[in-house]
Tab-separated table of N, CA and C in Angstrom:
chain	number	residue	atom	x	y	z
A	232	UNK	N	20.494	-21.040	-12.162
A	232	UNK	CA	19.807	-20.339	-11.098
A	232	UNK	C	18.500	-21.056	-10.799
A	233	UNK	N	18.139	-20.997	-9.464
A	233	UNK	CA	17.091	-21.817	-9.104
A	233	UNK	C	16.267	-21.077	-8.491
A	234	UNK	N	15.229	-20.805	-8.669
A	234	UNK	CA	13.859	-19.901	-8.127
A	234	UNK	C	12.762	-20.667	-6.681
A	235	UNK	N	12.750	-20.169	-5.329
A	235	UNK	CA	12.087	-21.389	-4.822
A	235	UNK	C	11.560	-20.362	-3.732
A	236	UNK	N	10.697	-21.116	-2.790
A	236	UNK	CA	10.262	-19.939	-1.711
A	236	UNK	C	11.459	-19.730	-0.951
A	237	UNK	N	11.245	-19.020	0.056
A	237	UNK	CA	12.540	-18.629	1.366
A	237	UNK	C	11.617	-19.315	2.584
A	238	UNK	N	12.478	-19.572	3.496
A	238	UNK	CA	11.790	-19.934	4.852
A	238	UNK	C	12.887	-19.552	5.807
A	239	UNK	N	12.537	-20.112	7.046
A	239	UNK	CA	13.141	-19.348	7.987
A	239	UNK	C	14.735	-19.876	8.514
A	240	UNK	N	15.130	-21.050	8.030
A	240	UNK	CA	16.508	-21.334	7.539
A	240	UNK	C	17.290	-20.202	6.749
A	241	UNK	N	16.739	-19.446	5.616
A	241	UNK	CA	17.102	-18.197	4.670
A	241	UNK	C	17.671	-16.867	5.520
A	242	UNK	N	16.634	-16.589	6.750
A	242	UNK	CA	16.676	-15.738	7.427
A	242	UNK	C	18.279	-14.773	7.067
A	243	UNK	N	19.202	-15.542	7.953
A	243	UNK	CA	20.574	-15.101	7.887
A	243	UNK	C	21.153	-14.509	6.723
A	244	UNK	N	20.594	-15.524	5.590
A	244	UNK	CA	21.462	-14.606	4.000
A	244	UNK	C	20.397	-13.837	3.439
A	245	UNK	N	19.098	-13.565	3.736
A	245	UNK	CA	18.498	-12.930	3.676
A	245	UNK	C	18.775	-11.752	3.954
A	246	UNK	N	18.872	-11.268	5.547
A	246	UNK	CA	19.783	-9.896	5.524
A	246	UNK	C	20.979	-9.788	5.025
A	247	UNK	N	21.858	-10.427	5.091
A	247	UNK	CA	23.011	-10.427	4.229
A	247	UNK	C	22.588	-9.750	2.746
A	248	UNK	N	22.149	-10.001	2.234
A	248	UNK	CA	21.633	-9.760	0.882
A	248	UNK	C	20.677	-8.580	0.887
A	249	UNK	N	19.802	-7.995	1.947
A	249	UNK	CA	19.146	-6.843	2.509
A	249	UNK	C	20.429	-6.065	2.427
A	250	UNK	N	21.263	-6.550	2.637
A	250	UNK	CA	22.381	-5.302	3.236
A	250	UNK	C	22.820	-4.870	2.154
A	251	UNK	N	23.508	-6.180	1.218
A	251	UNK	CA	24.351	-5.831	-0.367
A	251	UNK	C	23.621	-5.113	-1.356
A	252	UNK	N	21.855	-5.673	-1.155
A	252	UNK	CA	21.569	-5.290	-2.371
A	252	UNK	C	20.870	-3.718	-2.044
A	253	UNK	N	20.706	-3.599	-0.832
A	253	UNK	CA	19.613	-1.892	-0.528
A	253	UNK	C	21.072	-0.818	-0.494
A	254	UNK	N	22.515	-1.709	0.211
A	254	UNK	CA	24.094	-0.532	0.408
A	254	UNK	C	23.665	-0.097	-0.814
A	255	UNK	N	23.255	-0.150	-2.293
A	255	UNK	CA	23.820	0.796	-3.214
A	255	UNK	C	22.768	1.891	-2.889
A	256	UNK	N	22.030	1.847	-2.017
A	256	UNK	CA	21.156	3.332	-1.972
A	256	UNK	C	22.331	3.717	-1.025
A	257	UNK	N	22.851	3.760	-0.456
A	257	UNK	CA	23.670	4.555	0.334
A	257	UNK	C	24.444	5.354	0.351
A	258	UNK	N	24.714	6.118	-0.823
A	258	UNK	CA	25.524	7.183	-1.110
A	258	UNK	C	24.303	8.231	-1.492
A	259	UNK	N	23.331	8.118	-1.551
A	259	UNK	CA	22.072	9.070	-2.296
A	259	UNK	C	21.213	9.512	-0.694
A	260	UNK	N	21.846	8.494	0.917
A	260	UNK	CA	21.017	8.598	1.969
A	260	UNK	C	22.001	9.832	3.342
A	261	UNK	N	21.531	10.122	3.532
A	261	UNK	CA	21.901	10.883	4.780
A	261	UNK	C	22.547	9.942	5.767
A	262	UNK	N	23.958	9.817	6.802
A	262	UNK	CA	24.485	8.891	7.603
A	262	UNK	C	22.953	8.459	7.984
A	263	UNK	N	22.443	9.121	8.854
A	263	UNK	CA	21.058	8.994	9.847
A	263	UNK	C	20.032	8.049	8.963
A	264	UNK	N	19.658	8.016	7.909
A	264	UNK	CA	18.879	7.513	6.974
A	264	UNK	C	19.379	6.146	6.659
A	265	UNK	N	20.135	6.465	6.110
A	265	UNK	CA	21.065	4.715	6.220
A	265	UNK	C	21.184	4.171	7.805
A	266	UNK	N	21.857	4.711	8.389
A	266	UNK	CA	21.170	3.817	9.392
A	266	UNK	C	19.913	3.621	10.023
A	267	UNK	N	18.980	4.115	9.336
A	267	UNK	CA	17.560	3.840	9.343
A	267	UNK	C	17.315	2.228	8.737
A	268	UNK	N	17.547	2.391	7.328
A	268	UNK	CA	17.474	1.755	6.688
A	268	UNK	C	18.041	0.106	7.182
A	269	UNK	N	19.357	0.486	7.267
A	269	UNK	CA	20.312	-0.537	7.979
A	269	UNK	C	19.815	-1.401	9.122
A	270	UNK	N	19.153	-0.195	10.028
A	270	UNK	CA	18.159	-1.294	11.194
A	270	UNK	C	16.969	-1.564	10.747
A	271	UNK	N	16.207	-1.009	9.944
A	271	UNK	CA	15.424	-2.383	9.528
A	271	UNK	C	15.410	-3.907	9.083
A	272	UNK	N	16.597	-3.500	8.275
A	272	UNK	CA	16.900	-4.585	7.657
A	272	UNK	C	17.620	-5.890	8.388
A	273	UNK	N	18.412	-5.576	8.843
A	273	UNK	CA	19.133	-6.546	10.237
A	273	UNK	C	18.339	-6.387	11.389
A	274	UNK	N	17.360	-5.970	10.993
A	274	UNK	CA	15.781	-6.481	12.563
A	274	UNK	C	15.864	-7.914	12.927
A	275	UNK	N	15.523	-7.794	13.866
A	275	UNK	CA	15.174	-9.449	14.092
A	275	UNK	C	13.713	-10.026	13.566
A	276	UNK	N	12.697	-8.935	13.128
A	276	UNK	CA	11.660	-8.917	12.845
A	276	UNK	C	11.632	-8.977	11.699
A	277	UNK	N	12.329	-7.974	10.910
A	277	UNK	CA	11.589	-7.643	9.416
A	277	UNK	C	11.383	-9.325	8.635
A	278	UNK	N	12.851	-10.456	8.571
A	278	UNK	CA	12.489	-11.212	7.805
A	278	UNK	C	12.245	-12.260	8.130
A	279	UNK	N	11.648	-12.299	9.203
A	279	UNK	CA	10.716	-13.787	9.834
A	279	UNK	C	9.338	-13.278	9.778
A	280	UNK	N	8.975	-11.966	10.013
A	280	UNK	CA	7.852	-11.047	9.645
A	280	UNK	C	7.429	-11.698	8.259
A	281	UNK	N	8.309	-11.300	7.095
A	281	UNK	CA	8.448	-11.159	5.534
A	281	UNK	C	8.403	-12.716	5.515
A	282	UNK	N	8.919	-13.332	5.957
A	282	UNK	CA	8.976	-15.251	5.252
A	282	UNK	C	7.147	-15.922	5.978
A	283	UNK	N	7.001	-15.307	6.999
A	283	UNK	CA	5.909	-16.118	7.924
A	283	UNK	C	4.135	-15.315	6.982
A	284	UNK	N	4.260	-14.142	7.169
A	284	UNK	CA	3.396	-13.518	6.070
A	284	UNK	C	2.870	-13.368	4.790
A	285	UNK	N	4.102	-13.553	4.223
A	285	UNK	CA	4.618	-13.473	2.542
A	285	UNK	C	4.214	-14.178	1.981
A	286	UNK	N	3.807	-13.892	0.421
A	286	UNK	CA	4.767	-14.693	-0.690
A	286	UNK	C	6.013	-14.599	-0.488
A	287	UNK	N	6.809	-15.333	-0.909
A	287	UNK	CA	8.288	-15.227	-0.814
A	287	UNK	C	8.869	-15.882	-1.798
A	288	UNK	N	9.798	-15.587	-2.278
A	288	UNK	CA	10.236	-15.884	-3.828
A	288	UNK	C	11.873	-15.271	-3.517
A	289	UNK	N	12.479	-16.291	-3.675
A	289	UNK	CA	14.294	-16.540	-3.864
A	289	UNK	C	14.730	-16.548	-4.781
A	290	UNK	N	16.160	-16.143	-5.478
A	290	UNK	CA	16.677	-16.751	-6.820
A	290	UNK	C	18.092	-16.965	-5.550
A	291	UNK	N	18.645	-18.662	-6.063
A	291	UNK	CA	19.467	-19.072	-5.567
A	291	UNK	C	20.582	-19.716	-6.539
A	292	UNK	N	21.984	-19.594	-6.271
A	292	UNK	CA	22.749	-20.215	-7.656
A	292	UNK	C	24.289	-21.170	-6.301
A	293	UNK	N	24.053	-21.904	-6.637
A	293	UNK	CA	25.216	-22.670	-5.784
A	293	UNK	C	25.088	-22.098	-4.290
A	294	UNK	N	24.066	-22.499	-4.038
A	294	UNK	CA	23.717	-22.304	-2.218
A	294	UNK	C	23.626	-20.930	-1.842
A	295	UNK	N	23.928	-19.971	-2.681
A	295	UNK	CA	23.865	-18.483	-2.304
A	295	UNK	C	22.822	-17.723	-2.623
A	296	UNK	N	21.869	-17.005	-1.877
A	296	UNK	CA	21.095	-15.929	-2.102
A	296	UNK	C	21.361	-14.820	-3.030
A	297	UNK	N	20.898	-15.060	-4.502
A	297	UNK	CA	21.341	-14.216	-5.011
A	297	UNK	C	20.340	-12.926	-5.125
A	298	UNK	N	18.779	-13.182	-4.959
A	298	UNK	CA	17.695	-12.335	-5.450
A	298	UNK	C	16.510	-12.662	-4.113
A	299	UNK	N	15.925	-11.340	-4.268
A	299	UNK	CA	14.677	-11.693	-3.256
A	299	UNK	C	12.937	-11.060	-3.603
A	300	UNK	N	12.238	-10.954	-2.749
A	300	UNK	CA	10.995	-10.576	-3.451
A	300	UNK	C	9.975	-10.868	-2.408
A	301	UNK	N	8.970	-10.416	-2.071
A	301	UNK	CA	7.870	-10.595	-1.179
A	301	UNK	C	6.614	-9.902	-2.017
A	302	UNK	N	5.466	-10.812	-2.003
A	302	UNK	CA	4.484	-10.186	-2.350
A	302	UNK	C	3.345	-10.003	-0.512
A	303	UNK	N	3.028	-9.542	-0.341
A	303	UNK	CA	1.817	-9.035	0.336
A	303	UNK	C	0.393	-9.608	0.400
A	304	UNK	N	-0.208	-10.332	0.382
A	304	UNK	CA	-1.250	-10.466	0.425
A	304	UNK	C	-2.416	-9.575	0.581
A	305	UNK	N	-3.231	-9.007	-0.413
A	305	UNK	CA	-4.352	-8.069	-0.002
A	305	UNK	C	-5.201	-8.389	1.193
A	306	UNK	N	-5.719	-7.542	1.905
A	306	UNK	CA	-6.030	-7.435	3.745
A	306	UNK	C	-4.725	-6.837	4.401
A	307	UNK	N	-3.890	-6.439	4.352
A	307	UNK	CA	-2.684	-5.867	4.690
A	307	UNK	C	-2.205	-4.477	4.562
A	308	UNK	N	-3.548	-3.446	4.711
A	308	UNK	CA	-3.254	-2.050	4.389
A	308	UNK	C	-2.036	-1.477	5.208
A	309	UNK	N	-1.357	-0.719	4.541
A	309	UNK	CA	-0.527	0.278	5.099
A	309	UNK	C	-0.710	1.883	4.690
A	310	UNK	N	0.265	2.869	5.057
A	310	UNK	CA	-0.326	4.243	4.861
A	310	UNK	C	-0.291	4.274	3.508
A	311	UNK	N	0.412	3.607	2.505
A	311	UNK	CA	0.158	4.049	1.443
A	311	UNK	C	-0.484	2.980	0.334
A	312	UNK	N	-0.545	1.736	1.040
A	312	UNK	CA	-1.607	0.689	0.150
A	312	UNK	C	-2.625	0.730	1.105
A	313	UNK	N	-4.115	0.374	-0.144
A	313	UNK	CA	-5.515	0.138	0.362
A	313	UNK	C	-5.400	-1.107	0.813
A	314	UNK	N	-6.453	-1.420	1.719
A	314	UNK	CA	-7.086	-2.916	2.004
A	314	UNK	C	-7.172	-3.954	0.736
A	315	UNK	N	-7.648	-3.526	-0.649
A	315	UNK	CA	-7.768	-4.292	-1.350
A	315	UNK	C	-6.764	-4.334	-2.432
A	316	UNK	N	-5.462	-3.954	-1.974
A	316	UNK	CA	-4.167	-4.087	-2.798
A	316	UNK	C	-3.207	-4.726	-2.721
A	317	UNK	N	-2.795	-6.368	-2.791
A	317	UNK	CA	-1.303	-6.742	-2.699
A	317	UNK	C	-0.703	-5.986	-3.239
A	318	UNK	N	0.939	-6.163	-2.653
A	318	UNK	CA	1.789	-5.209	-2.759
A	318	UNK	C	3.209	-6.197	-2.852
A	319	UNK	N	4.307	-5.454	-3.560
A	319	UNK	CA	5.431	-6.317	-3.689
A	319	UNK	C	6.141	-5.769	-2.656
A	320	UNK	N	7.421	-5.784	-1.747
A	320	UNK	CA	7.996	-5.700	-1.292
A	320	UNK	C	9.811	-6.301	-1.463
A	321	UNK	N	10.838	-5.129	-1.252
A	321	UNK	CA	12.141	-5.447	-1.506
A	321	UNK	C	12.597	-6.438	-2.104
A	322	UNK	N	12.078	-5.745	-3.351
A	322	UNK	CA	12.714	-6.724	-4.427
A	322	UNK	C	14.284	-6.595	-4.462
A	323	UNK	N	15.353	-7.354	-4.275
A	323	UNK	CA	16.756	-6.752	-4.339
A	323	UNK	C	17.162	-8.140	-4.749
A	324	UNK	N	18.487	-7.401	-5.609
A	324	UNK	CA	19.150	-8.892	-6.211
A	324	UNK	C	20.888	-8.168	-5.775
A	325	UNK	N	21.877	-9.394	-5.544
A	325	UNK	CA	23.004	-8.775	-5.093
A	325	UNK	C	23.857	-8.083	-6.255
A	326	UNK	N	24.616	-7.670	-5.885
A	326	UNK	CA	25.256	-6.234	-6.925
A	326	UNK	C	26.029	-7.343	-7.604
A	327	UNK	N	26.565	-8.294	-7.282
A	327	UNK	CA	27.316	-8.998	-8.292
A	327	UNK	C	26.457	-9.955	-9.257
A	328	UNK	N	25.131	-9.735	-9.172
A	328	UNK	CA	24.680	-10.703	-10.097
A	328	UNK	C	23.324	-9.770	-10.713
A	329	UNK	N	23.798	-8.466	-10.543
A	329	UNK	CA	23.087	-7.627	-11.135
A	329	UNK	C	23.165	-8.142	-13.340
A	330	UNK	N	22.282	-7.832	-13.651
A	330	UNK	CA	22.195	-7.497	-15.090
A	330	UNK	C	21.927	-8.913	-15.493
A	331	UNK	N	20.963	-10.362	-14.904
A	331	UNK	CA	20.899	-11.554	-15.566
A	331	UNK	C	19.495	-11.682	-15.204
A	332	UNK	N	19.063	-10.417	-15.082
A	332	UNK	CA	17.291	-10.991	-15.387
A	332	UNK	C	16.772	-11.445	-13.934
A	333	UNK	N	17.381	-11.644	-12.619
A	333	UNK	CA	16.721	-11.991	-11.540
A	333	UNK	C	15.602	-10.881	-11.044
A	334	UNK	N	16.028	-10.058	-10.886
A	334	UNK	CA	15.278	-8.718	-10.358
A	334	UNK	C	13.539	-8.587	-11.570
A	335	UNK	N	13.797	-8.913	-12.869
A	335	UNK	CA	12.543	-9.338	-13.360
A	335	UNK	C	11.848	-10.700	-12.944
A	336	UNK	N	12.721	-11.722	-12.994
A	336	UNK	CA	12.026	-12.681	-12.784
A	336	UNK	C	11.311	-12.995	-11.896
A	337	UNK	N	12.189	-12.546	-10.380
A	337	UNK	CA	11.258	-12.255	-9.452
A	337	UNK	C	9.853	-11.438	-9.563
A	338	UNK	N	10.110	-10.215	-9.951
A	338	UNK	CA	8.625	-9.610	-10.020
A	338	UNK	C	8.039	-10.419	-10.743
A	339	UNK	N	8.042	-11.191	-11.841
A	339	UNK	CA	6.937	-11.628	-12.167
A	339	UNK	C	6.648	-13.196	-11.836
A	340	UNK	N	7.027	-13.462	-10.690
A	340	UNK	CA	6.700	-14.763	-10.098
A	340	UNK	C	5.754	-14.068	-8.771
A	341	UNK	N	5.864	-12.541	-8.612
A	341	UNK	CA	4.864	-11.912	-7.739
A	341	UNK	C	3.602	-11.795	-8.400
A	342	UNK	N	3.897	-11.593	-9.626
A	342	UNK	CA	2.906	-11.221	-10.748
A	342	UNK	C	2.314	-12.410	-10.693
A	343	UNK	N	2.318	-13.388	-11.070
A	343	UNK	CA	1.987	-15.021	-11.098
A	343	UNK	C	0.980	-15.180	-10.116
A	344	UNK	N	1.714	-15.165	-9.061
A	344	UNK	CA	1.709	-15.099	-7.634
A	344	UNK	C	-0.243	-14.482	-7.231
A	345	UNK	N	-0.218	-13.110	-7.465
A	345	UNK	CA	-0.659	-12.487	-7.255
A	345	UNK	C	-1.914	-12.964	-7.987
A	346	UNK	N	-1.991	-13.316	-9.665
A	346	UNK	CA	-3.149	-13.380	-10.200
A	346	UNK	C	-3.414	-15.021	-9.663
A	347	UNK	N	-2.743	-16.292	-9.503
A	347	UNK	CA	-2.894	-17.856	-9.122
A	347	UNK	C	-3.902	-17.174	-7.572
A	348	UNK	N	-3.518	-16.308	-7.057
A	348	UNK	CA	-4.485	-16.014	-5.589
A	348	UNK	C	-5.772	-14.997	-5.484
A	349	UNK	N	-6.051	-14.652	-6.901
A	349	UNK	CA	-7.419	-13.919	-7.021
A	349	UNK	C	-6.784	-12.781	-6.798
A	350	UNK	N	-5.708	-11.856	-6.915
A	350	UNK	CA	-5.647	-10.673	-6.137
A	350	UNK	C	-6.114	-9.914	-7.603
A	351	UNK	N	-6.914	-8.884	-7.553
A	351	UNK	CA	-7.737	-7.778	-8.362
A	351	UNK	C	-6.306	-6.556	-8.662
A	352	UNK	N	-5.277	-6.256	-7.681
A	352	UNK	CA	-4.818	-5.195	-8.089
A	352	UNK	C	-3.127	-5.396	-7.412
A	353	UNK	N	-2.043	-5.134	-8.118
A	353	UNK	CA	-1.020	-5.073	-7.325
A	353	UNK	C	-0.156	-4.120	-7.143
A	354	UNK	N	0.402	-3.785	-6.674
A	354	UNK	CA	1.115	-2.073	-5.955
A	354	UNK	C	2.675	-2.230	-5.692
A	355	UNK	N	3.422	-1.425	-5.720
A	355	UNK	CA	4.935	-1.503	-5.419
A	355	UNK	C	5.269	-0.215	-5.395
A	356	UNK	N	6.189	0.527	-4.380
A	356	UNK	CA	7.077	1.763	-4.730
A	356	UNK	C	8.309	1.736	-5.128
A	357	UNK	N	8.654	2.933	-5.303
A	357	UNK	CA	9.783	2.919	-5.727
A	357	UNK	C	10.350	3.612	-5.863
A	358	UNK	N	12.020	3.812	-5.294
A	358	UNK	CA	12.631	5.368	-5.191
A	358	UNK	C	13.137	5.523	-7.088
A	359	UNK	N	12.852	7.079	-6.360
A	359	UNK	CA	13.083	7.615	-7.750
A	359	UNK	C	14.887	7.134	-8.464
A	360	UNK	N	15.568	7.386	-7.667
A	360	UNK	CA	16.976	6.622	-8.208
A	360	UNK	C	17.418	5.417	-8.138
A	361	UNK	N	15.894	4.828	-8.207
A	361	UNK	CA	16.581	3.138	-8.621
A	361	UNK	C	15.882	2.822	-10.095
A	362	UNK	N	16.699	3.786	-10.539
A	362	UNK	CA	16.499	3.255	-12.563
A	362	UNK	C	16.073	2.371	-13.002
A	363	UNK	N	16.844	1.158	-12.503
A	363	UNK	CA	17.105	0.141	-13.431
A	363	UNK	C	15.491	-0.393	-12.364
A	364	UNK	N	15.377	-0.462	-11.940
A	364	UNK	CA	14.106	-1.708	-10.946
A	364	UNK	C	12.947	-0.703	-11.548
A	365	UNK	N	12.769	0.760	-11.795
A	365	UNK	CA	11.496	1.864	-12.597
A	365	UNK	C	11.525	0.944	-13.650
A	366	UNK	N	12.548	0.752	-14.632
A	366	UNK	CA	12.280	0.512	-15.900
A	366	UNK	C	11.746	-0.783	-15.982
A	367	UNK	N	12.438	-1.958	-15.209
A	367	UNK	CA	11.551	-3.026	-14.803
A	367	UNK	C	10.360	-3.071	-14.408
A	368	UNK	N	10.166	-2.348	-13.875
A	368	UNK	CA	8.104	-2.106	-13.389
A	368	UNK	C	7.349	-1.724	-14.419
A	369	UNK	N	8.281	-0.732	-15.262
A	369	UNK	CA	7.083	-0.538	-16.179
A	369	UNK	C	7.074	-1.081	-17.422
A	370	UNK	N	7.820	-1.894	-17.848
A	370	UNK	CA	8.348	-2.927	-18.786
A	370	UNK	C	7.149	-4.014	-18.941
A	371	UNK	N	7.106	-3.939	-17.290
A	371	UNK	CA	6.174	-5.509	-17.002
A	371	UNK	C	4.563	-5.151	-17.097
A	372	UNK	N	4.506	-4.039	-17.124
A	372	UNK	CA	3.105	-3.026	-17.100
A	372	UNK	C	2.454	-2.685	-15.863
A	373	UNK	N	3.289	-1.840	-14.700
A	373	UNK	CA	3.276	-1.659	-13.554
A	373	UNK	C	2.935	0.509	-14.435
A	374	UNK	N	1.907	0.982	-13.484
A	374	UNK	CA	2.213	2.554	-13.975
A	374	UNK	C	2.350	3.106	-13.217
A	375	UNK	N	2.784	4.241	-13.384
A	375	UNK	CA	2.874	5.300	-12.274
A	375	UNK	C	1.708	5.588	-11.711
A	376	UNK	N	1.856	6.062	-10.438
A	376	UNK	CA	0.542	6.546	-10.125
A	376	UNK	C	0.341	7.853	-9.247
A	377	UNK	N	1.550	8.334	-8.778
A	377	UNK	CA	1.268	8.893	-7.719
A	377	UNK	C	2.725	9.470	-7.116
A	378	UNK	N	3.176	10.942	-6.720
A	378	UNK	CA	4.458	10.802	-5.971
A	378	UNK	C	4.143	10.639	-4.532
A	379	UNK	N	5.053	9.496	-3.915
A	379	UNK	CA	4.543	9.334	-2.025
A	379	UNK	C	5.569	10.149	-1.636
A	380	UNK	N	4.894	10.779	-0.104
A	380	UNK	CA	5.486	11.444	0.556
A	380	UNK	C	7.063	10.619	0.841
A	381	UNK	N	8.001	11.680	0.912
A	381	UNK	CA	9.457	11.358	1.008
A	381	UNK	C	10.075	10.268	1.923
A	382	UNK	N	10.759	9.455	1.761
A	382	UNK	CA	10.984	8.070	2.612
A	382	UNK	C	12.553	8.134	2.536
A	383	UNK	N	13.243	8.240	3.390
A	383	UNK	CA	15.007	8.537	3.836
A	383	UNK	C	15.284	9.045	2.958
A	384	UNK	N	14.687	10.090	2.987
A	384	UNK	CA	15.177	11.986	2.231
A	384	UNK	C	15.149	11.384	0.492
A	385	UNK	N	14.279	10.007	0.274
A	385	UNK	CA	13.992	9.860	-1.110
A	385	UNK	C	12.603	10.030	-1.382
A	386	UNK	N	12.663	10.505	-2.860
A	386	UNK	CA	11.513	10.852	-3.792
A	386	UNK	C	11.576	9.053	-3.650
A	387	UNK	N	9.887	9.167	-3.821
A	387	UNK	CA	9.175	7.598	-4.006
A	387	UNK	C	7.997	7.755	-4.389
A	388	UNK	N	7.798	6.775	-5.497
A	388	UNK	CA	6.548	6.738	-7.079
A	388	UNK	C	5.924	5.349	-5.986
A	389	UNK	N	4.406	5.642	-6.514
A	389	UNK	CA	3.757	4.472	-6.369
A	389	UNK	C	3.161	3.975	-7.751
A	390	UNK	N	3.587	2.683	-8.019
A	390	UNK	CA	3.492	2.197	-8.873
A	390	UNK	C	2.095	1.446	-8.741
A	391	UNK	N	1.045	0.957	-10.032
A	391	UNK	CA	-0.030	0.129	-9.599
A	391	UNK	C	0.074	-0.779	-10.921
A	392	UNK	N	-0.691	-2.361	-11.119
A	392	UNK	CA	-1.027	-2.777	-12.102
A	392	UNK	C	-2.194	-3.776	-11.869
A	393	UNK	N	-3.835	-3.416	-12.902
A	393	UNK	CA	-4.627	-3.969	-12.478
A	393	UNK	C	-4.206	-5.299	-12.933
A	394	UNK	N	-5.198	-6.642	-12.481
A	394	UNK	CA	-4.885	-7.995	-12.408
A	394	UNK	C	-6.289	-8.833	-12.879
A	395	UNK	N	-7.583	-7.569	-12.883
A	395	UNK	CA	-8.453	-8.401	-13.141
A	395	UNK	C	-8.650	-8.270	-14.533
């Protein structure tokens, strides 16, 4: 497996892989919610947005997108991060290459990431029924912090970990 940035060549298996790795929320989402979800993800925006902005961090194994990851750059508030918080974003690895450590490795090439650029604090959510990616956050020393208001009829934790 090979770890490298994404650029805008990626784009295409990028959603592809938006699609494989977020479908397993889709039995826990409302039709309407999933296809919420669904058009974000096959935006024409979200991942030229995510590659042109980003950190960006790939795991690739014989030309295929297997894992993904965006860190945020602090200056980038949203309703539920401050101004002075990078933040990770859709971390997803595909369902067939679940259980080999990508989904950590990525976060902590955000982690890397994050302290190599001065960032003081880093942030991530996270729905409550994605087990396996909770236990990864807090493994790595990510804590709870907070329940956020409901996001496609899911419970969602905000996670924080200081950096300085």
């Amino acid at each position: 497996m090979h770890y490298r940035s994404a650029d805008q060549n990626d784009i295409p298996a990028l959603k592809e892989l938006g699609l494989a790795s977020y479908g397993r929320l889709k039995k826990y989402l409302t039709p309407e919610n999933w296809l919420e979800m669904e058009t974000l993800i096959q935006s024409d925006q979200t991942f030229p947005k995510l590659v042109r902005d980003c950190h960006s961090f790939v795991c690739e194994e014989n030309g295929l997108l297997l894992g993904m990851a965006w860190l945020v750059p602090s200056g980038n508030p949203t309703k539920i991060y401050t101004p002075e918080t990078s933040y990770i974003r859709m971390v997803g690895v595909h369902p067939d290459a679940g259980g080999k450590g990508i989904a950590q490795a990525l976060t902590k090439l955000c982690i890397d990431k994050a302290k190599d650029t001065a960032e003081t604090m880093i942030s991530l959510h996270s729905a409550e029924v994605m087990y396996g990616a909770r236990h990864i956050y807090e493994k790595l020393g990510f804590k709870k912090i907070r329940l956020l208001d409901e996001h496609y009829g899911l419970v969602y934790w905000l996670y924080e970990m200081q950096l300085d």
